[in-house]
């Protein structure tokens, strides 16, 4: 369903509430939902076989049921349009590099419903925080029901389950947040009292810090299409979404404006896709090694070291971003805030773009902000 609003040209927005062509295409390969099985379909007897029936006797006729090919790789993913788009991106990259995976049926996609998908009526902070969107997928990986797991890296806890590794990050998408609104061109232009919908305490705290006259609806949950539909229905005046997700869904036409890094520091690992496998599965590890984008992997490692040091959860407004400057060095920016946005603490680091140096930078930045924040800073 496409929804458009009669607004001035400067503010007009057209909402595409249908998934992207990536998700709708009939040629996406095999997809199933764990816990359900499709019935086996028997091929009808051939015309030649039917013609062999004479006087109730079938002459030399054998009906052969074609068995589906056993997949070389079973990819586990959530079932949202964005999660599927990320799984298909992974599948397509594997196919482009490995000829044996380009054949029909070589890659199979399993859709797994997670706790975060099942409980949509409560804020994330109230239902467990870490692992809400990965736990069931990790279990399927460990149990051998899937071979690799595709995650949005910002959903992945800083610790990994036993028997799993995450050796691969695809090339990172744009890390910035997008402002989406029907009536204003930016957060700064929203009238006092306007309500911004977001389920992210990171976004909430930074919005309220800069624009204390605004209000935030913090249980604004659901996939991208659901949140855009809620905005269109008038439940809030504006919302913020990750630009990376909108790009992967081919839905950037919905963007009103893009927030700079200085205005809205992104979530740790925002825009990055991570792919996990079992620690004893060398075959899958080798496949994933061929997809890894090292610049992204190092940036994500730096940011996650920062997050781990702060022991961040869904109740903690934390932001962190590592990037490579024109000289090839790593520049890291980190932030912690009180949930109401009244206090925001920031820090930065610069150093070599190398794994050990970047992990050290992330940890050091986290320790600095912990000491500056002091006990009780986060109000929990």
mmCIF file of C-alpha atoms in Angstrom, residues 193-358:
data_model
loop_
_atom_site.group_PDB
_atom_site.id
_atom_site.type_symbol
_atom_site.label_atom_id
_atom_site.label_comp_id
_atom_site.label_asym_id
_atom_site.label_seq_id
_atom_site.Cartn_x
_atom_site.Cartn_y
_atom_site.Cartn_z
ATOM 1 C CA UNK A 193 5.391 19.675 22.601
ATOM 2 C CA UNK A 194 5.758 17.652 19.401
ATOM 3 C CA UNK A 195 6.058 13.905 19.990
ATOM 4 C CA UNK A 196 8.921 11.939 18.445
ATOM 5 C CA UNK A 197 8.523 8.161 18.369
ATOM 6 C CA UNK A 198 11.502 5.907 19.068
ATOM 7 C CA UNK A 199 12.248 2.718 20.997
ATOM 8 C CA UNK A 200 15.889 3.788 21.405
ATOM 9 C CA UNK A 201 17.067 5.389 24.646
ATOM 10 C CA UNK A 202 20.152 6.531 22.733
ATOM 11 C CA UNK A 203 17.976 8.557 20.388
ATOM 12 C CA UNK A 204 15.652 9.697 23.161
ATOM 13 C CA UNK A 205 18.432 11.064 25.366
ATOM 14 C CA UNK A 206 20.157 12.910 22.519
ATOM 15 C CA UNK A 207 16.857 14.392 21.269
ATOM 16 C CA UNK A 208 15.892 15.665 24.729
ATOM 17 C CA UNK A 209 19.401 16.978 25.394
ATOM 18 C CA UNK A 210 19.308 19.181 22.295
ATOM 19 C CA UNK A 211 15.567 19.852 22.139
ATOM 20 C CA UNK A 212 14.145 19.706 25.699
ATOM 21 C CA UNK A 213 10.805 21.180 24.522
ATOM 22 C CA UNK A 214 10.035 17.992 22.570
ATOM 23 C CA UNK A 215 8.432 14.839 23.940
ATOM 24 C CA UNK A 216 9.439 11.257 23.179
ATOM 25 C CA UNK A 217 7.175 8.218 22.828
ATOM 26 C CA UNK A 218 9.660 5.530 23.821
ATOM 27 C CA UNK A 219 7.609 2.394 23.148
ATOM 28 C CA UNK A 220 7.500 3.130 19.432
ATOM 29 C CA UNK A 221 8.311 -0.390 18.275
ATOM 30 C CA UNK A 222 7.842 -2.590 15.224
ATOM 31 C CA UNK A 223 9.594 -3.065 11.914
ATOM 32 C CA UNK A 224 10.303 -0.158 9.579
ATOM 33 C CA UNK A 225 6.990 -0.484 7.745
ATOM 34 C CA UNK A 226 5.024 -0.638 11.011
ATOM 35 C CA UNK A 227 6.671 2.481 12.405
ATOM 36 C CA UNK A 228 6.106 4.430 9.209
ATOM 37 C CA UNK A 229 2.462 3.359 9.286
ATOM 38 C CA UNK A 230 2.145 4.571 12.901
ATOM 39 C CA UNK A 231 3.634 7.917 11.894
ATOM 40 C CA UNK A 232 1.231 8.205 8.971
ATOM 41 C CA UNK A 233 -1.642 7.394 11.341
ATOM 42 C CA UNK A 234 -0.771 10.342 13.557
ATOM 43 C CA UNK A 235 0.428 8.424 16.625
ATOM 44 C CA UNK A 236 3.539 10.653 16.673
ATOM 45 C CA UNK A 237 4.669 13.770 14.845
ATOM 46 C CA UNK A 238 8.053 12.408 13.747
ATOM 47 C CA UNK A 239 10.399 9.470 14.101
ATOM 48 C CA UNK A 240 14.055 8.561 13.611
ATOM 49 C CA UNK A 241 15.194 5.444 11.770
ATOM 50 C CA UNK A 242 18.586 4.074 10.814
ATOM 51 C CA UNK A 243 19.419 5.258 7.313
ATOM 52 C CA UNK A 244 21.156 1.918 6.656
ATOM 53 C CA UNK A 245 17.898 -0.001 7.025
ATOM 54 C CA UNK A 246 16.015 2.353 4.729
ATOM 55 C CA UNK A 247 18.726 1.977 2.096
ATOM 56 C CA UNK A 248 18.660 -1.819 2.316
ATOM 57 C CA UNK A 249 14.869 -1.746 1.899
ATOM 58 C CA UNK A 250 15.025 0.748 -0.984
ATOM 59 C CA UNK A 251 12.847 3.107 1.058
ATOM 60 C CA UNK A 252 14.982 6.258 1.197
ATOM 61 C CA UNK A 253 12.197 8.232 -0.480
ATOM 62 C CA UNK A 254 10.641 8.402 2.990
ATOM 63 C CA UNK A 255 13.571 10.365 4.452
ATOM 64 C CA UNK A 256 12.882 14.006 5.317
ATOM 65 C CA UNK A 257 16.456 14.816 6.337
ATOM 66 C CA UNK A 258 19.607 13.075 7.554
ATOM 67 C CA UNK A 259 21.078 13.858 10.957
ATOM 68 C CA UNK A 260 24.803 14.504 11.124
ATOM 69 C CA UNK A 261 27.075 12.451 13.367
ATOM 70 C CA UNK A 262 27.521 15.520 15.569
ATOM 71 C CA UNK A 263 23.756 15.933 16.012
ATOM 72 C CA UNK A 264 22.973 12.256 16.633
ATOM 73 C CA UNK A 265 25.857 9.895 17.393
ATOM 74 C CA UNK A 266 24.878 6.434 16.106
ATOM 75 C CA UNK A 267 24.438 3.227 18.040
ATOM 76 C CA UNK A 268 27.428 0.948 18.435
ATOM 77 C CA UNK A 269 27.764 -1.115 15.224
ATOM 78 C CA UNK A 270 24.848 0.661 13.507
ATOM 79 C CA UNK A 271 24.725 -0.138 9.793
ATOM 80 C CA UNK A 272 26.862 -3.280 10.135
ATOM 81 C CA UNK A 273 25.778 -6.858 9.404
ATOM 82 C CA UNK A 274 27.439 -9.662 11.367
ATOM 83 C CA UNK A 275 27.483 -13.330 10.402
ATOM 84 C CA UNK A 276 28.095 -16.066 12.967
ATOM 85 C CA UNK A 277 28.821 -19.779 12.699
ATOM 86 C CA UNK A 278 29.728 -22.633 15.052
ATOM 87 C CA UNK A 279 33.271 -22.470 16.393
ATOM 88 C CA UNK A 280 34.041 -26.011 15.180
ATOM 89 C CA UNK A 281 32.686 -25.503 11.647
ATOM 90 C CA UNK A 282 35.750 -24.765 9.538
ATOM 91 C CA UNK A 283 33.811 -25.062 6.280
ATOM 92 C CA UNK A 284 31.421 -22.257 7.208
ATOM 93 C CA UNK A 285 34.220 -20.178 8.727
ATOM 94 C CA UNK A 286 36.045 -20.340 5.392
ATOM 95 C CA UNK A 287 32.933 -19.275 3.498
ATOM 96 C CA UNK A 288 32.472 -16.339 5.871
ATOM 97 C CA UNK A 289 36.121 -15.322 5.610
ATOM 98 C CA UNK A 290 35.539 -14.696 1.912
ATOM 99 C CA UNK A 291 32.805 -12.158 2.750
ATOM 100 C CA UNK A 292 34.489 -10.282 5.594
ATOM 101 C CA UNK A 293 35.130 -6.538 5.185
ATOM 102 C CA UNK A 294 38.088 -5.902 7.452
ATOM 103 C CA UNK A 295 37.694 -2.132 7.777
ATOM 104 C CA UNK A 296 34.166 -2.685 9.071
ATOM 105 C CA UNK A 297 35.199 -5.559 11.367
ATOM 106 C CA UNK A 298 37.847 -3.429 13.074
ATOM 107 C CA UNK A 299 35.500 -0.464 13.531
ATOM 108 C CA UNK A 300 32.852 -2.722 15.042
ATOM 109 C CA UNK A 301 35.439 -4.297 17.371
ATOM 110 C CA UNK A 302 36.448 -0.858 18.636
ATOM 111 C CA UNK A 303 32.858 0.206 19.278
ATOM 112 C CA UNK A 304 31.900 -3.066 20.964
ATOM 113 C CA UNK A 305 34.946 -2.843 23.259
ATOM 114 C CA UNK A 306 33.625 0.567 24.333
ATOM 115 C CA UNK A 307 30.132 -0.848 24.895
ATOM 116 C CA UNK A 308 31.418 -3.881 26.796
ATOM 117 C CA UNK A 309 33.474 -1.696 29.135
ATOM 118 C CA UNK A 310 30.365 0.316 29.950
ATOM 119 C CA UNK A 311 28.373 -2.915 30.304
ATOM 120 C CA UNK A 312 25.677 -1.268 28.223
ATOM 121 C CA UNK A 313 22.140 -2.566 28.063
ATOM 122 C CA UNK A 314 18.810 -1.416 26.662
ATOM 123 C CA UNK A 315 18.461 0.740 29.787
ATOM 124 C CA UNK A 316 21.684 2.606 29.071
ATOM 125 C CA UNK A 317 21.872 5.441 26.505
ATOM 126 C CA UNK A 318 25.218 4.742 24.810
ATOM 127 C CA UNK A 319 26.521 5.745 21.395
ATOM 128 C CA UNK A 320 29.840 5.032 19.723
ATOM 129 C CA UNK A 321 31.344 5.367 16.276
ATOM 130 C CA UNK A 322 34.776 4.435 14.907
ATOM 131 C CA UNK A 323 35.805 5.597 11.437
ATOM 132 C CA UNK A 324 38.900 5.896 9.286
ATOM 133 C CA UNK A 325 40.215 9.381 8.516
ATOM 134 C CA UNK A 326 41.983 10.567 5.376
ATOM 135 C CA UNK A 327 45.352 9.527 6.813
ATOM 136 C CA UNK A 328 44.154 5.993 7.483
ATOM 137 C CA UNK A 329 43.949 6.419 11.257
ATOM 138 C CA UNK A 330 41.046 5.456 13.504
ATOM 139 C CA UNK A 331 38.908 8.232 14.965
ATOM 140 C CA UNK A 332 36.531 7.134 17.719
ATOM 141 C CA UNK A 333 33.719 9.134 19.324
ATOM 142 C CA UNK A 334 31.804 7.855 22.345
ATOM 143 C CA UNK A 335 28.876 9.100 24.402
ATOM 144 C CA UNK A 336 26.863 8.173 27.468
ATOM 145 C CA UNK A 337 23.802 10.041 28.672
ATOM 146 C CA UNK A 338 21.229 10.094 31.404
ATOM 147 C CA UNK A 339 17.932 8.669 30.107
ATOM 148 C CA UNK A 340 16.220 12.064 30.349
ATOM 149 C CA UNK A 341 18.998 13.755 28.373
ATOM 150 C CA UNK A 342 19.870 16.256 31.099
ATOM 151 C CA UNK A 343 23.482 15.043 31.170
ATOM 152 C CA UNK A 344 25.542 13.892 28.204
ATOM 153 C CA UNK A 345 29.186 12.895 28.523
ATOM 154 C CA UNK A 346 31.336 12.622 25.399
ATOM 155 C CA UNK A 347 34.882 11.564 24.594
ATOM 156 C CA UNK A 348 37.055 10.818 21.577
ATOM 157 C CA UNK A 349 40.199 8.926 20.648
ATOM 158 C CA UNK A 350 42.568 8.731 17.697
ATOM 159 C CA UNK A 351 45.103 6.032 16.885
ATOM 160 C CA UNK A 352 46.279 3.355 14.496
ATOM 161 C CA UNK A 353 43.667 1.522 12.449
ATOM 162 C CA UNK A 354 44.697 -1.880 13.787
ATOM 163 C CA UNK A 355 42.764 -4.405 15.861
ATOM 164 C CA UNK A 356 44.659 -4.260 19.159
ATOM 165 C CA UNK A 357 45.013 -0.480 19.059
ATOM 166 C CA UNK A 358 41.327 0.028 18.285
#
